[in-house]
Amino acid sequence: EVGLNSTEISVMVLVSTLVIACPCALGLATPTALVVGTGVGAQHGLLIKGITALELVHKTDIVVLDKTGTITEGTPIVYNVEEFDCDSGEVMRIAASLEHDSGHPVAEAINTAWIEAEGELLPVQDVRTISGCGIIGFVDGVSAGIGNSDLMAEMGAIISPEVEHSISELSASGSTISLVAKNNHIIGWVEVKDRIRESSEFAINEMKKAGIEVIMLTGDRSEVAGHVAKSVGIERVISRVKPDEKADFVSQLRGEGIVSMIGDGINDAAALTVADIGIAMGAGSEIALESADIVLVGNDLCDAVSALDLGKATISRIKGNLIWAFAYNVMGIPLAMGLLFPWTGWLLPPSFAAAAMALSSVSVVGNSVLLRRWKPTYLSTG
């Protein structure tokens, strides 16, 4: 540096400092890791719609799970039909006629069973869905309905203590009971069962090990919800929740921490939107998939655990990038400003500063790219 006058030295120090202080590395630290994280997630069946979800998911304090189609497989079957005070087959005939155009899993189970039995459908009029209760209408000109005890009460159909006792016992074993009424008189019920996913218990236990509280939110009776919750290790259950109330419950839970909602149905769409992170099962309804921030293509709760793990891995890369970028500036800026000049007469040339700045940016990008090595710890069984 000998032979430079004071003006030249000042210009060199100024240029080197400006080059070193360029915030390229800091600017690249977060977005590069998030972009790589969303890409590697997609490779493993985790469709992350926004980088905000990836930033937040690792902070999850509470996971709220829908029951049907999330903890369970979502493909229930008709297990038994109980009839009294009616003609043989009338319960299923009325049930299938009312449920014919419904997309609810229980309705699909009834329709499938009736089609397999080659049963005929009766003409229906004025069919109306009562949210969270069931369906009412006129079947072959006669007032009829299928649904839960709330629907029966609304129709004026009285449930005898014997019937209520039988329903409670069946519900406690995990069955969903749909009561069928004709002319405001209960004529029987359809018992439907849905299998619990093989991976649900394992995935829920892994979430709990990570310090996450797992809550089941369902519209089913408390007995059914309690049976499923006990089977998979969930302690906190919120049952008999109507579809339009799910979002309110999720909104209240947000006061307890960061909430991730996992669901699959039309009834879950609003709750998925209200939650901090909405996660939809891949086989769910279109509106649920549209409302979610993350879609689990594998339709498996183990993929939800993987999404949480990917969020942690991504944030870890971001922190590493920021530490390197700050360390680079902390060391480089004093040198560029001439820290060693009084003792050694040495100044950092602008070309060296540019090379160091480029190396810093490349290091940050390279560290982010290493995230491509990430693999799901828990592979989906589907």
Short mmCIF file of C-alpha atoms in Angstrom, two decimals:
data_model
loop_
_atom_site.label_atom_id
_atom_site.label_comp_id
_atom_site.label_asym_id
_atom_site.label_seq_id
_atom_site.Cartn_x
_atom_site.Cartn_y
_atom_site.Cartn_z
CA GLU A 1 0.00 0.00 0.00
CA VAL A 2 3.07 2.23 0.01
CA GLY A 3 2.94 5.27 -2.26
CA LEU A 4 -0.76 6.01 -1.81
CA ASN A 5 -1.69 9.47 -0.66
CA SER A 6 -4.29 10.10 1.99
CA THR A 7 -7.10 10.66 -0.56
CA GLU A 8 -6.37 7.39 -2.33
CA ILE A 9 -6.22 5.55 0.99
CA SER A 10 -9.58 7.02 2.00
CA VAL A 11 -11.19 6.02 -1.30
CA MET A 12 -9.79 2.48 -1.01
CA VAL A 13 -11.07 2.13 2.55
CA LEU A 14 -14.49 3.49 1.52
CA VAL A 15 -14.87 1.17 -1.46
CA SER A 16 -13.65 -1.91 0.42
CA THR A 17 -15.98 -1.18 3.33
CA LEU A 18 -18.98 -0.70 1.04
CA VAL A 19 -18.24 -3.94 -0.78
CA ILE A 20 -17.70 -5.93 2.42
CA ALA A 21 -20.82 -4.46 4.03
CA CYS A 22 -23.02 -5.42 1.06
CA PRO A 23 -25.90 -7.38 2.68
CA CYS A 24 -26.07 -10.03 -0.04
CA ALA A 25 -25.33 -12.90 2.35
CA LEU A 26 -27.87 -11.64 4.88
CA GLY A 27 -30.43 -11.18 2.11
CA LEU A 28 -29.89 -14.71 0.85
CA ALA A 29 -29.76 -16.41 4.25
CA THR A 30 -33.51 -16.91 4.75
CA PRO A 31 -35.09 -17.14 1.25
CA THR A 32 -32.61 -19.67 -0.14
CA ALA A 33 -33.19 -22.07 2.75
CA LEU A 34 -36.98 -21.68 2.50
CA VAL A 35 -37.00 -22.24 -1.26
CA VAL A 36 -34.85 -25.37 -0.94
CA GLY A 37 -37.01 -26.55 1.98
CA THR A 38 -40.26 -26.26 0.01
CA GLY A 39 -38.63 -28.04 -2.94
CA VAL A 40 -37.33 -30.98 -0.93
CA GLY A 41 -40.70 -31.20 0.83
CA ALA A 42 -42.46 -31.55 -2.52
CA GLN A 43 -40.07 -34.37 -3.46
CA HIS A 44 -41.25 -36.28 -0.40
CA GLY A 45 -44.98 -35.65 -0.72
CA LEU A 46 -45.25 -32.49 1.37
CA LEU A 47 -46.80 -29.76 -0.76
CA ILE A 48 -46.05 -26.49 1.04
CA LYS A 49 -48.02 -23.65 -0.53
CA GLY A 50 -46.31 -20.75 1.21
CA ILE A 51 -42.92 -20.28 2.81
CA THR A 52 -44.64 -18.69 5.82
CA ALA A 53 -46.08 -22.11 6.71
CA LEU A 54 -42.59 -23.63 6.63
CA GLU A 55 -41.33 -20.85 8.89
CA LEU A 56 -44.15 -21.38 11.40
CA VAL A 57 -44.69 -25.13 11.43
CA HIS A 58 -41.61 -25.84 13.57
CA LYS A 59 -43.05 -23.59 16.29
CA THR A 60 -46.24 -25.66 16.62
CA ASP A 61 -47.45 -25.95 20.21
CA ILE A 62 -50.81 -27.62 19.55
CA VAL A 63 -51.90 -30.02 16.82
CA VAL A 64 -55.67 -30.28 16.35
CA LEU A 65 -56.82 -33.45 14.58
CA ASP A 66 -60.11 -34.19 12.90
CA LYS A 67 -61.21 -37.79 13.47
CA THR A 68 -62.80 -39.15 10.30
CA GLY A 69 -60.34 -39.36 7.43
CA THR A 70 -57.46 -38.06 9.52
CA ILE A 71 -56.99 -40.38 12.49
CA THR A 72 -59.23 -42.95 10.84
CA GLU A 73 -59.05 -44.09 7.22
CA GLY A 74 -62.17 -42.16 6.23
CA THR A 75 -63.74 -45.10 4.39
CA PRO A 76 -66.31 -46.46 6.87
CA ILE A 77 -68.49 -49.48 6.13
CA VAL A 78 -72.00 -50.40 7.21
CA TYR A 79 -71.47 -52.90 10.02
CA ASN A 80 -75.05 -53.56 11.07
CA VAL A 81 -78.61 -52.37 10.54
CA GLU A 82 -81.15 -52.46 13.37
CA GLU A 83 -84.85 -52.38 12.48
CA PHE A 84 -88.00 -52.27 14.58
CA ASP A 85 -91.59 -51.31 13.88
CA CYS A 86 -91.02 -51.34 10.12
CA ASP A 87 -90.82 -53.55 7.04
CA SER A 88 -87.63 -55.47 6.35
CA GLY A 89 -85.10 -53.33 4.50
CA GLU A 90 -87.04 -50.11 5.04
CA VAL A 91 -84.36 -48.52 7.25
CA MET A 92 -81.65 -48.84 4.58
CA ARG A 93 -84.08 -47.92 1.79
CA ILE A 94 -84.97 -44.62 3.48
CA ALA A 95 -81.37 -43.98 4.58
CA ALA A 96 -79.91 -44.54 1.10
CA SER A 97 -82.63 -42.47 -0.58
CA LEU A 98 -81.95 -39.48 1.71
CA GLU A 99 -78.16 -39.85 1.61
CA HIS A 100 -77.91 -40.49 -2.15
CA ASP A 101 -76.42 -37.09 -3.07
CA SER A 102 -74.41 -36.51 0.12
CA GLY A 103 -70.61 -36.64 0.08
CA HIS A 104 -70.22 -37.37 3.79
CA PRO A 105 -68.20 -40.56 4.53
CA VAL A 106 -71.11 -42.13 6.43
CA ALA A 107 -73.43 -41.36 3.51
CA GLU A 108 -70.95 -42.94 1.09
CA ALA A 109 -70.82 -46.07 3.26
CA ILE A 110 -74.62 -46.34 3.25
CA ASN A 111 -74.82 -45.73 -0.51
CA THR A 112 -72.12 -48.31 -1.22
CA ALA A 113 -73.83 -50.94 0.91
CA TRP A 114 -77.19 -50.27 -0.72
CA ILE A 115 -75.74 -50.43 -4.24
CA GLU A 116 -74.01 -53.73 -3.43
CA ALA A 117 -77.35 -55.07 -2.16
CA GLU A 118 -78.93 -53.91 -5.45
CA GLY A 119 -81.52 -51.99 -3.50
CA GLU A 120 -83.88 -49.52 -5.14
CA LEU A 121 -84.07 -45.85 -4.25
CA LEU A 122 -87.32 -44.14 -3.41
CA PRO A 123 -88.27 -40.70 -4.80
CA VAL A 124 -87.35 -37.86 -2.42
CA GLN A 125 -88.51 -34.25 -2.15
CA ASP A 126 -87.47 -31.23 -0.11
CA VAL A 127 -84.27 -32.88 1.10
CA ARG A 128 -82.43 -30.62 3.53
CA THR A 129 -79.14 -31.05 5.37
CA ILE A 130 -79.09 -29.93 9.00
CA SER A 131 -75.47 -29.03 9.71
CA GLY A 132 -73.91 -31.36 12.27
CA CYS A 133 -77.14 -33.33 12.69
CA GLY A 134 -78.22 -35.16 9.55
CA ILE A 135 -80.68 -35.03 6.65
CA ILE A 136 -84.46 -34.62 6.54
CA GLY A 137 -86.93 -34.69 3.68
CA PHE A 138 -89.87 -36.53 2.20
CA VAL A 139 -89.27 -40.09 0.99
CA ASP A 140 -92.02 -41.39 -1.27
CA GLY A 141 -94.21 -38.62 0.10
CA VAL A 142 -93.57 -39.49 3.76
CA SER A 143 -91.61 -37.30 6.21
CA ALA A 144 -88.29 -38.97 7.07
CA GLY A 145 -84.85 -38.26 8.44
CA ILE A 146 -81.47 -39.82 9.18
CA GLY A 147 -78.95 -38.46 11.66
CA ASN A 148 -78.00 -38.16 15.30
CA SER A 149 -80.07 -37.68 18.43
CA ASP A 150 -80.16 -33.89 17.92
CA LEU A 151 -81.89 -34.39 14.57
CA MET A 152 -84.39 -36.78 16.13
CA ALA A 153 -85.16 -34.19 18.79
CA GLU A 154 -85.69 -31.53 16.12
CA MET A 155 -88.06 -33.86 14.27
CA GLY A 156 -89.96 -34.63 17.46
CA ALA A 157 -88.96 -38.30 17.42
CA ILE A 158 -88.61 -39.70 20.94
CA ILE A 159 -85.61 -41.89 21.75
CA SER A 160 -86.51 -44.51 24.33
CA PRO A 161 -84.10 -45.21 27.22
CA GLU A 162 -83.47 -48.69 25.78
CA VAL A 163 -82.47 -47.29 22.39
CA GLU A 164 -80.29 -44.61 23.98
CA HIS A 165 -78.55 -47.28 26.09
CA SER A 166 -77.87 -49.41 23.02
CA ILE A 167 -76.51 -46.42 21.09
CA SER A 168 -74.19 -45.47 23.97
CA GLU A 169 -72.80 -49.01 24.15
CA LEU A 170 -72.18 -49.20 20.40
CA SER A 171 -70.65 -45.73 20.35
CA ALA A 172 -68.28 -46.69 23.15
CA SER A 173 -66.94 -49.45 20.89
CA GLY A 174 -66.17 -46.91 18.14
CA SER A 175 -69.31 -47.27 16.00
CA THR A 176 -71.13 -44.29 14.52
CA ILE A 177 -74.91 -44.66 14.80
CA SER A 178 -77.26 -42.95 12.35
CA LEU A 179 -80.86 -43.05 13.56
CA VAL A 180 -83.60 -43.32 10.94
CA ALA A 181 -87.05 -41.85 11.50
CA LYS A 182 -90.30 -42.05 9.54
CA ASN A 183 -93.33 -39.91 10.32
CA ASN A 184 -91.45 -38.60 13.38
CA HIS A 185 -91.05 -42.13 14.72
CA ILE A 186 -87.70 -43.90 15.02
CA ILE A 187 -87.76 -47.13 13.01
CA GLY A 188 -84.13 -48.22 13.45
CA TRP A 189 -80.54 -47.25 12.92
CA VAL A 190 -77.51 -47.88 10.72
CA GLU A 191 -74.24 -48.79 12.47
CA VAL A 192 -71.11 -47.66 10.62
CA LYS A 193 -67.50 -48.37 11.56
CA ASP A 194 -64.30 -46.74 10.35
CA ARG A 195 -60.86 -48.27 10.91
CA ILE A 196 -58.09 -46.32 12.63
CA ARG A 197 -55.04 -45.76 10.43
CA GLU A 198 -52.17 -48.06 11.33
CA SER A 199 -49.76 -45.14 11.60
CA SER A 200 -51.96 -42.81 13.66
CA GLU A 201 -50.89 -43.96 17.13
CA PHE A 202 -47.19 -43.83 16.20
CA ALA A 203 -47.45 -40.37 14.62
CA ILE A 204 -49.38 -38.96 17.57
CA ASN A 205 -46.86 -40.35 20.05
CA GLU A 206 -44.02 -38.74 18.07
CA MET A 207 -45.79 -35.37 18.21
CA LYS A 208 -46.22 -35.74 21.96
CA LYS A 209 -42.52 -36.62 22.35
CA ALA A 210 -41.71 -33.35 20.59
CA GLY A 211 -43.63 -31.49 23.31
CA ILE A 212 -46.71 -30.85 21.17
CA GLU A 213 -50.19 -31.12 22.69
CA VAL A 214 -52.48 -33.21 20.48
CA ILE A 215 -56.22 -32.52 20.55
CA MET A 216 -59.04 -34.32 18.74
CA LEU A 217 -61.85 -32.12 17.40
CA THR A 218 -64.88 -34.01 16.11
CA GLY A 219 -68.61 -33.82 15.65
CA ASP A 220 -69.12 -37.40 16.81
CA ARG A 221 -70.60 -38.45 20.13
CA SER A 222 -68.27 -38.33 23.12
CA GLU A 223 -68.31 -42.14 23.39
CA VAL A 224 -67.07 -42.63 19.81
CA ALA A 225 -64.47 -39.89 20.16
CA GLY A 226 -63.32 -41.30 23.49
CA HIS A 227 -62.84 -44.78 22.04
CA VAL A 228 -60.72 -43.52 19.13
CA ALA A 229 -58.76 -41.11 21.34
CA LYS A 230 -57.92 -43.85 23.82
CA SER A 231 -56.79 -46.14 20.98
CA VAL A 232 -54.24 -43.62 19.68
CA GLY A 233 -53.15 -41.99 22.94
CA ILE A 234 -54.97 -38.63 22.82
CA GLU A 235 -55.93 -37.22 26.21
CA ARG A 236 -57.80 -34.07 25.24
CA VAL A 237 -60.96 -34.51 23.18
CA ILE A 238 -63.51 -31.95 22.03
CA SER A 239 -66.58 -33.81 20.74
CA ARG A 240 -70.06 -33.04 19.40
CA VAL A 241 -68.71 -29.99 17.60
CA LYS A 242 -70.85 -28.80 14.70
CA PRO A 243 -69.03 -27.99 11.43
CA ASP A 244 -69.57 -24.25 11.77
CA GLU A 245 -68.16 -24.34 15.32
CA LYS A 246 -64.82 -25.98 14.49
CA ALA A 247 -63.23 -22.71 13.39
CA ASP A 248 -64.34 -21.03 16.64
CA PHE A 249 -62.69 -23.77 18.73
CA VAL A 250 -59.46 -23.52 16.74
CA SER A 251 -59.50 -19.73 17.11
CA GLN A 252 -59.84 -20.11 20.90
CA LEU A 253 -56.96 -22.61 21.01
CA ARG A 254 -54.69 -20.09 19.27
CA GLY A 255 -54.67 -18.22 22.56
CA GLU A 256 -52.73 -21.18 24.02
CA GLY A 257 -49.98 -21.22 21.37
CA ILE A 258 -49.21 -21.86 17.70
CA VAL A 259 -51.91 -24.17 16.33
CA SER A 260 -51.63 -26.61 13.42
CA MET A 261 -54.96 -28.03 12.27
CA ILE A 262 -55.01 -31.32 10.35
CA GLY A 263 -58.20 -32.33 8.55
CA ASP A 264 -59.60 -33.67 5.32
CA GLY A 265 -63.24 -32.76 4.86
CA ILE A 266 -65.52 -29.92 3.82
CA ASN A 267 -66.34 -29.47 7.51
CA ASP A 268 -62.66 -28.74 8.23
CA ALA A 269 -62.08 -26.02 5.62
CA ALA A 270 -62.88 -23.04 7.84
CA ALA A 271 -60.82 -24.45 10.72
CA LEU A 272 -57.85 -25.06 8.40
CA THR A 273 -58.01 -21.40 7.35
CA VAL A 274 -58.28 -20.06 10.92
CA ALA A 275 -55.37 -22.15 12.26
CA ASP A 276 -51.81 -20.79 12.17
CA ILE A 277 -50.94 -23.70 9.87
CA GLY A 278 -53.61 -25.66 8.03
CA ILE A 279 -52.58 -29.18 6.99
CA ALA A 280 -54.83 -31.26 4.71
CA MET A 281 -54.74 -34.98 4.07
CA GLY A 282 -54.07 -35.67 0.39
CA ALA A 283 -57.28 -37.66 -0.14
CA GLY A 284 -59.42 -34.92 1.39
CA SER A 285 -62.10 -32.77 -0.22
CA GLU A 286 -61.10 -30.14 -2.77
CA ILE A 287 -62.14 -27.27 -0.51
CA ALA A 288 -59.96 -28.64 2.31
CA LEU A 289 -56.98 -28.94 -0.04
CA GLU A 290 -57.54 -25.36 -1.22
CA SER A 291 -57.80 -24.03 2.34
CA ALA A 292 -54.64 -25.73 3.66
CA ASP A 293 -51.10 -24.35 3.81
CA ILE A 294 -49.58 -27.84 3.59
CA VAL A 295 -50.99 -30.88 1.78
CA LEU A 296 -49.87 -34.39 2.77
CA VAL A 297 -49.91 -36.24 -0.55
CA GLY A 298 -49.29 -39.58 1.18
CA ASN A 299 -52.53 -39.14 3.17
CA ASP A 300 -50.74 -40.30 6.32
CA LEU A 301 -50.21 -38.67 9.72
CA CYS A 302 -46.55 -39.73 9.64
CA ASP A 303 -46.15 -37.15 6.86
CA ALA A 304 -47.40 -34.49 9.28
CA VAL A 305 -44.55 -35.44 11.64
CA SER A 306 -42.18 -35.17 8.67
CA ALA A 307 -43.52 -31.68 7.91
CA LEU A 308 -42.74 -30.61 11.48
CA ASP A 309 -39.25 -32.11 11.13
CA LEU A 310 -38.66 -30.37 7.78
CA GLY A 311 -39.63 -27.05 9.35
CA LYS A 312 -37.04 -27.55 12.10
CA ALA A 313 -34.36 -28.56 9.58
CA THR A 314 -35.07 -25.49 7.44
CA ILE A 315 -34.95 -23.07 10.37
CA SER A 316 -31.68 -24.69 11.48
CA ARG A 317 -30.19 -23.91 8.04
CA ILE A 318 -31.49 -20.35 8.22
CA LYS A 319 -29.86 -19.84 11.61
CA GLY A 320 -26.58 -21.26 10.30
CA ASN A 321 -26.73 -18.92 7.32
CA LEU A 322 -27.39 -15.88 9.51
CA ILE A 323 -24.58 -16.77 11.90
CA TRP A 324 -22.12 -17.05 9.00
CA ALA A 325 -23.36 -13.82 7.38
CA PHE A 326 -23.06 -11.85 10.63
CA ALA A 327 -19.66 -13.35 11.43
CA TYR A 328 -18.43 -12.40 7.96
CA ASN A 329 -19.50 -8.78 8.44
CA VAL A 330 -18.17 -8.60 12.00
CA MET A 331 -14.73 -9.75 10.84
CA GLY A 332 -14.65 -8.17 7.40
CA ILE A 333 -15.86 -4.63 8.02
CA PRO A 334 -13.14 -3.70 10.57
CA LEU A 335 -10.47 -5.03 8.20
CA ALA A 336 -11.95 -3.07 5.29
CA MET A 337 -11.97 0.09 7.44
CA GLY A 338 -8.22 -0.27 8.04
CA LEU A 339 -8.06 -1.87 11.46
CA LEU A 340 -4.53 -3.18 10.81
CA PHE A 341 -3.27 -0.15 8.88
CA PRO A 342 -1.71 1.74 11.83
CA TRP A 343 0.50 -1.24 12.73
CA THR A 344 1.10 -3.04 9.44
CA GLY A 345 0.35 -0.44 6.78
CA TRP A 346 -1.94 -3.04 5.16
CA LEU A 347 -5.33 -2.23 3.66
CA LEU A 348 -7.91 -4.67 2.26
CA PRO A 349 -8.01 -4.10 -1.53
CA PRO A 350 -11.48 -3.72 -3.08
CA SER A 351 -10.84 -6.78 -5.26
CA PHE A 352 -10.19 -8.90 -2.16
CA ALA A 353 -13.32 -7.44 -0.53
CA ALA A 354 -15.39 -8.36 -3.61
CA ALA A 355 -13.98 -11.91 -3.56
CA ALA A 356 -14.79 -12.25 0.15
CA MET A 357 -18.30 -10.93 -0.37
CA ALA A 358 -18.90 -13.39 -3.22
CA LEU A 359 -17.48 -16.25 -1.15
CA SER A 360 -19.86 -15.36 1.69
CA SER A 361 -22.88 -15.44 -0.61
CA VAL A 362 -21.77 -18.73 -2.16
CA SER A 363 -21.29 -20.23 1.31
CA VAL A 364 -24.79 -19.22 2.37
CA VAL A 365 -26.34 -20.67 -0.80
CA GLY A 366 -24.23 -23.82 -0.46
CA ASN A 367 -25.35 -24.33 3.13
CA SER A 368 -28.97 -23.98 2.03
CA VAL A 369 -28.51 -26.45 -0.81
CA LEU A 370 -27.27 -29.03 1.71
CA LEU A 371 -30.89 -29.14 2.90
CA ARG A 372 -31.58 -31.25 -0.20
CA ARG A 373 -30.03 -34.14 1.71
CA TRP A 374 -32.96 -34.07 4.14
CA LYS A 375 -35.01 -37.26 4.25
CA PRO A 376 -38.24 -37.90 6.19
CA THR A 377 -37.46 -39.64 9.44
CA TYR A 378 -40.93 -41.19 9.39
CA LEU A 379 -42.01 -42.57 6.04
CA SER A 380 -45.71 -42.82 5.36
CA THR A 381 -47.16 -46.30 5.26
CA GLY A 382 -49.58 -45.43 2.48
#
